[in-house]
PDB file of C-alpha atoms in Angstrom:
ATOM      1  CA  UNK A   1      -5.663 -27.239   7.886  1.00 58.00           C
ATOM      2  CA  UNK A   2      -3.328 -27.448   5.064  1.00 76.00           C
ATOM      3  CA  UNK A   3       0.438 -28.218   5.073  1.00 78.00           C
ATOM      4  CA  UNK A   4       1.717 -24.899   4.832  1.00 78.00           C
ATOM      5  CA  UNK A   5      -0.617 -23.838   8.097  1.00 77.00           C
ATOM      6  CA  UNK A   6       0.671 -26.495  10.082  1.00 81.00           C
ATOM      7  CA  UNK A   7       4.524 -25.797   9.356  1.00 82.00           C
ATOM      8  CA  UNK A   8       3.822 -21.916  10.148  1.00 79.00           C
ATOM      9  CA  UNK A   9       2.051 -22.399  13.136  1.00 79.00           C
ATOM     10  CA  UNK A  10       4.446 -25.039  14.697  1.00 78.00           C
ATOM     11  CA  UNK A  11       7.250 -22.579  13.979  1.00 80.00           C
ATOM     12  CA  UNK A  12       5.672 -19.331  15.577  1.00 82.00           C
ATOM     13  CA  UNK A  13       6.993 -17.914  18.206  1.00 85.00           C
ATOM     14  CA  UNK A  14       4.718 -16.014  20.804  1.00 85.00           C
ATOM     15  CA  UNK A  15       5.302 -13.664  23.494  1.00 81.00           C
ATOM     16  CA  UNK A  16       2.941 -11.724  25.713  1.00 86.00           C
ATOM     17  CA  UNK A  17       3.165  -7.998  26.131  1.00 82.00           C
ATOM     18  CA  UNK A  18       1.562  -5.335  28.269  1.00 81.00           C
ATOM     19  CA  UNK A  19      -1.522  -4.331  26.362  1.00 78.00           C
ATOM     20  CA  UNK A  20      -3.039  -1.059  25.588  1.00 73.00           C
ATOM     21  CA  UNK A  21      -7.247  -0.776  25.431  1.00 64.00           C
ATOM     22  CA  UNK A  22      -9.777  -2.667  26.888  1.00 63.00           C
ATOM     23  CA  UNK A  23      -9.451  -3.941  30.188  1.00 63.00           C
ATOM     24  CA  UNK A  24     -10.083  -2.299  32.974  1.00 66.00           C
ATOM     25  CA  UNK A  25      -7.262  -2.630  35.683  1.00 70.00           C
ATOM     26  CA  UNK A  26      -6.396  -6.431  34.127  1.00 69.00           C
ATOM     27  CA  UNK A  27      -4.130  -4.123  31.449  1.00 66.00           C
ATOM     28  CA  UNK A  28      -1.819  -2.942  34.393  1.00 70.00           C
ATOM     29  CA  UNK A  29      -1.551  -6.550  36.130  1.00 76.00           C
ATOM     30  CA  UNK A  30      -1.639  -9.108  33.241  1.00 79.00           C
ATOM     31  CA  UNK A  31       0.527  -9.030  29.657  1.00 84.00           C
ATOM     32  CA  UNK A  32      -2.496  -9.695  27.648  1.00 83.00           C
ATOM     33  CA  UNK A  33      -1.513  -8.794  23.745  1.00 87.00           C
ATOM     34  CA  UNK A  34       0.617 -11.328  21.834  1.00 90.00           C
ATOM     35  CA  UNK A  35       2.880 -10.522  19.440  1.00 91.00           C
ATOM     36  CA  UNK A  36       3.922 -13.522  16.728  1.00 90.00           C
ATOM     37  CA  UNK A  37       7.025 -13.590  15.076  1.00 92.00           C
ATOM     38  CA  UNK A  38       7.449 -16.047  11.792  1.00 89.00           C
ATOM     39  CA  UNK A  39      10.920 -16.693  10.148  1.00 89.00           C
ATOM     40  CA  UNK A  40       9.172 -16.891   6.558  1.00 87.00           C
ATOM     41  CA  UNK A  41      12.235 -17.961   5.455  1.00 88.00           C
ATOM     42  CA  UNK A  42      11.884 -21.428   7.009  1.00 85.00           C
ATOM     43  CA  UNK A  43       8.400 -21.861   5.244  1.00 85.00           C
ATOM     44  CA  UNK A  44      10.160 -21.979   1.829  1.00 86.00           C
ATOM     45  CA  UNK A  45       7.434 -20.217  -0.151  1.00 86.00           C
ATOM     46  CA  UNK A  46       7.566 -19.944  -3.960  1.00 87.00           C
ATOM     47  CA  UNK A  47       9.253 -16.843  -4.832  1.00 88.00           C
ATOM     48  CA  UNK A  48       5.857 -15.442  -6.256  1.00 91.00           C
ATOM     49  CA  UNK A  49       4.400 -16.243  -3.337  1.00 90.00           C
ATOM     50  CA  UNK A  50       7.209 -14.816  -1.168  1.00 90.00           C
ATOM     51  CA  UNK A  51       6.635 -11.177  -2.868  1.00 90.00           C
ATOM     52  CA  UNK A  52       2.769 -11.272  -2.656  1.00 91.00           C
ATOM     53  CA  UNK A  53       3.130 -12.113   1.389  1.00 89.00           C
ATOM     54  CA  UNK A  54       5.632  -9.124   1.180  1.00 89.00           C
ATOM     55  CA  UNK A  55       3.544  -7.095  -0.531  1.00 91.00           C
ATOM     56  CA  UNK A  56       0.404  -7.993   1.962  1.00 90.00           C
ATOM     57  CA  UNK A  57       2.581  -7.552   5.293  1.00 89.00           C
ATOM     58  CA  UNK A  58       4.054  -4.175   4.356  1.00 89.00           C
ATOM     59  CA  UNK A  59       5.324  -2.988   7.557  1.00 91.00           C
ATOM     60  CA  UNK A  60       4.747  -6.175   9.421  1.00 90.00           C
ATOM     61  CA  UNK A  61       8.147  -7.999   7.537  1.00 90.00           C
ATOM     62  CA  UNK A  62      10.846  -7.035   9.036  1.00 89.00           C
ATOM     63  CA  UNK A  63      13.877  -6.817   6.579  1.00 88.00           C
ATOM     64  CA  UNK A  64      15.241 -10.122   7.946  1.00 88.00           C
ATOM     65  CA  UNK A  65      12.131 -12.128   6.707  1.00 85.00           C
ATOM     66  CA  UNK A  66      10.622 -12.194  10.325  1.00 90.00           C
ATOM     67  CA  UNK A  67       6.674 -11.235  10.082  1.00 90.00           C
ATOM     68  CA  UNK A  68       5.796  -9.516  13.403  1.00 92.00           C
ATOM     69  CA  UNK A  69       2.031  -9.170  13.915  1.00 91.00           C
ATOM     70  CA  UNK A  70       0.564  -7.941  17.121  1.00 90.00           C
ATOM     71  CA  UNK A  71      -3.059  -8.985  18.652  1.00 90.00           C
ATOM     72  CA  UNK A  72      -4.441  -6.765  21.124  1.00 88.00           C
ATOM     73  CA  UNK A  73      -7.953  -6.592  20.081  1.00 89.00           C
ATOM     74  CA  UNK A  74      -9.290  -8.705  23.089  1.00 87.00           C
ATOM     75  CA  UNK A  75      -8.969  -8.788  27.181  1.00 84.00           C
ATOM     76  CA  UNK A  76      -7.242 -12.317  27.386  1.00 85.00           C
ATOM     77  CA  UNK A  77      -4.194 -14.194  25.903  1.00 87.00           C
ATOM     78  CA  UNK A  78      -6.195 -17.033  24.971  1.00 91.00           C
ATOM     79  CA  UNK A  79      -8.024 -15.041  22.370  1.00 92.00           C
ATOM     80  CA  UNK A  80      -5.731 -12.788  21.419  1.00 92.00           C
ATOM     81  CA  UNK A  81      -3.805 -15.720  20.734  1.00 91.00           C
ATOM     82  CA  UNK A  82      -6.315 -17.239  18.399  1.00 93.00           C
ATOM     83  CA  UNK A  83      -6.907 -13.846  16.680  1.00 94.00           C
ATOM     84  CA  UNK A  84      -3.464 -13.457  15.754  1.00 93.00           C
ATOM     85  CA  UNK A  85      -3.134 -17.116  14.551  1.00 92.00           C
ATOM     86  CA  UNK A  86      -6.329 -16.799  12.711  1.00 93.00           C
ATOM     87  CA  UNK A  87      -4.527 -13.144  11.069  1.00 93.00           C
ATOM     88  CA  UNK A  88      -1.195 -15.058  10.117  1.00 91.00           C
ATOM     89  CA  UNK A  89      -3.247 -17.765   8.592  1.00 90.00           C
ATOM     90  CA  UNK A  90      -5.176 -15.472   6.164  1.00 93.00           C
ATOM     91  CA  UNK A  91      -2.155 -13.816   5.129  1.00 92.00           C
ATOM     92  CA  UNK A  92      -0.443 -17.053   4.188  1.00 90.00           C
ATOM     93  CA  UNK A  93      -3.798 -17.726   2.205  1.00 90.00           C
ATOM     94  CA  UNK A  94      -3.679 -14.371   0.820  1.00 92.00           C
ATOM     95  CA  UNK A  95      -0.413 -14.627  -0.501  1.00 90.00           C
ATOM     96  CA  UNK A  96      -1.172 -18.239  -2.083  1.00 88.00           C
ATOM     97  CA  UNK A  97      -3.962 -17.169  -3.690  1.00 88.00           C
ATOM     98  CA  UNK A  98      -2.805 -16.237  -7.701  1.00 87.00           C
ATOM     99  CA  UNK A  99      -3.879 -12.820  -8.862  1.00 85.00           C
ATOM    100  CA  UNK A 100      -6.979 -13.165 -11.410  1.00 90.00           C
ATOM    101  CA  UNK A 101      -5.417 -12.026 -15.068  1.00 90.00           C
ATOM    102  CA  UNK A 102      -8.000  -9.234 -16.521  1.00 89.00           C
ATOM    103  CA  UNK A 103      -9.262  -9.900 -19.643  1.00 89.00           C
ATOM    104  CA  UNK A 104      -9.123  -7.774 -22.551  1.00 87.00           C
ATOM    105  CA  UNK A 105     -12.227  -6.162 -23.331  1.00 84.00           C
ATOM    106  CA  UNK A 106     -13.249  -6.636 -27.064  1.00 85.00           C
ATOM    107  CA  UNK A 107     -15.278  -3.520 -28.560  1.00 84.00           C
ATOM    108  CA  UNK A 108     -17.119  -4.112 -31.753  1.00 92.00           C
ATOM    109  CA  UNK A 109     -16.962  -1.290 -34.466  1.00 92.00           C
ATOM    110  CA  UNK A 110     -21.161  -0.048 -33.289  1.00 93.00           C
ATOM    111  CA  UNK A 111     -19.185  -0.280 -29.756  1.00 92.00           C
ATOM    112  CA  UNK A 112     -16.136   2.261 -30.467  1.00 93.00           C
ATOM    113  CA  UNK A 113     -18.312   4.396 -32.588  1.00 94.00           C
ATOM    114  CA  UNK A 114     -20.829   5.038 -29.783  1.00 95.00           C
ATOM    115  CA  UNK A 115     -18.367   5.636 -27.562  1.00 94.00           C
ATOM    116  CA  UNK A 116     -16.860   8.472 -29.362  1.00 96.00           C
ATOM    117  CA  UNK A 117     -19.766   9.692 -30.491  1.00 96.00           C
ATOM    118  CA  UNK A 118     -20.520  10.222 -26.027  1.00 97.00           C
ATOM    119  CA  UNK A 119     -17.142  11.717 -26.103  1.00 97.00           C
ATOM    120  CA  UNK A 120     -18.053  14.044 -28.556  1.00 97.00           C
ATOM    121  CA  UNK A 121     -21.128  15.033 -27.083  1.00 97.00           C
ATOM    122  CA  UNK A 122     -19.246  15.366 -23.469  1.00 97.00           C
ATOM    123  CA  UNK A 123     -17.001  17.516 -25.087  1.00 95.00           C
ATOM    124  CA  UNK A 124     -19.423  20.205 -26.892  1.00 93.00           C
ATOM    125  CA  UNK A 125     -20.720  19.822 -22.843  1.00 93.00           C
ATOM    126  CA  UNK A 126     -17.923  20.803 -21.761  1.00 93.00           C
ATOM    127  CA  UNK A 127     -17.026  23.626 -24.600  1.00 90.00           C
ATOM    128  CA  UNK A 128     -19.857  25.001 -23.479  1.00 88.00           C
ATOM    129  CA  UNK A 129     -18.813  26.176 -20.064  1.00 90.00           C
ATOM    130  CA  UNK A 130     -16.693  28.977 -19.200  1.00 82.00           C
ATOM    131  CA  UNK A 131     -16.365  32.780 -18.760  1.00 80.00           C
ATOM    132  CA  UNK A 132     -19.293  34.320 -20.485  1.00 79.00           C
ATOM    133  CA  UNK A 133     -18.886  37.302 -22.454  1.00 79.00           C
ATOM    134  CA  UNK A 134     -21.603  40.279 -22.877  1.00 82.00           C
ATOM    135  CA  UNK A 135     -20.080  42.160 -26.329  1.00 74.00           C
TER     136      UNK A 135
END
């Protein structure tokens, strides 16, 4: 676990909630989803970094930097818990991960004539369709 991890996950806070979904009659007695809430703020992310978690929460920032994200997927705490820390985790590695820069594709003069030459022939294809006439 890197440093980043281990300052977000000692500054989560968790709290249980009543649970919709699987369960049985547990849902009605036991508060079994867990909702996270991280001050990103207090991580001090890059600010490139900071947009690309933005960009990856969407709805789950709040507009106070707080990133609320809800595990329900499972009938305990214990691993809904560890669902929802494993989700926050992979965001944060999301967001740190740069953006691969496409590369310019480089078309040699055989390359751009062929290609026309299919756009031509697309085109008659196309030309060719239509209303038909009888005169």
């Amino acid at each position: 676990m890197d440093e980043l991890s281990a300052l977000a996950l000692s500054l989560v806070e968790e709290s249980f909630i009543a649970s919709s979904g699987p369960g049985g009659q547990n849902v009605n007695k036991v508060a079994t989803a867990v909702q996270l809430r991280l001050d990103v703020f207090a991580l001090r992310l890059d600010p490139q970094v900071f947009q690309r978690l933005k960009t990856l929460a969407g709805s789950k920032m709040t507009s106070r930097g707080e990133l609320v994200l809800t595990a329900r997927r499972f009938r305990t705490q214990e691993a809904n818990r560890a669902d929802g820390r494993d989700r926050l985790l992979e965001l944060l590695a999301e967001a740190q991960n740069l953006p691969v820069k496409r590369a310019r594709s480089r078309l040699n003069r055989l390359g751009k004539e062929q290609r026309l030459q299919g756009k031509k022939i697309r085109g008659a294809v196309k030309a060719g369709r239509g209303k038909v006439s009888f005169d």
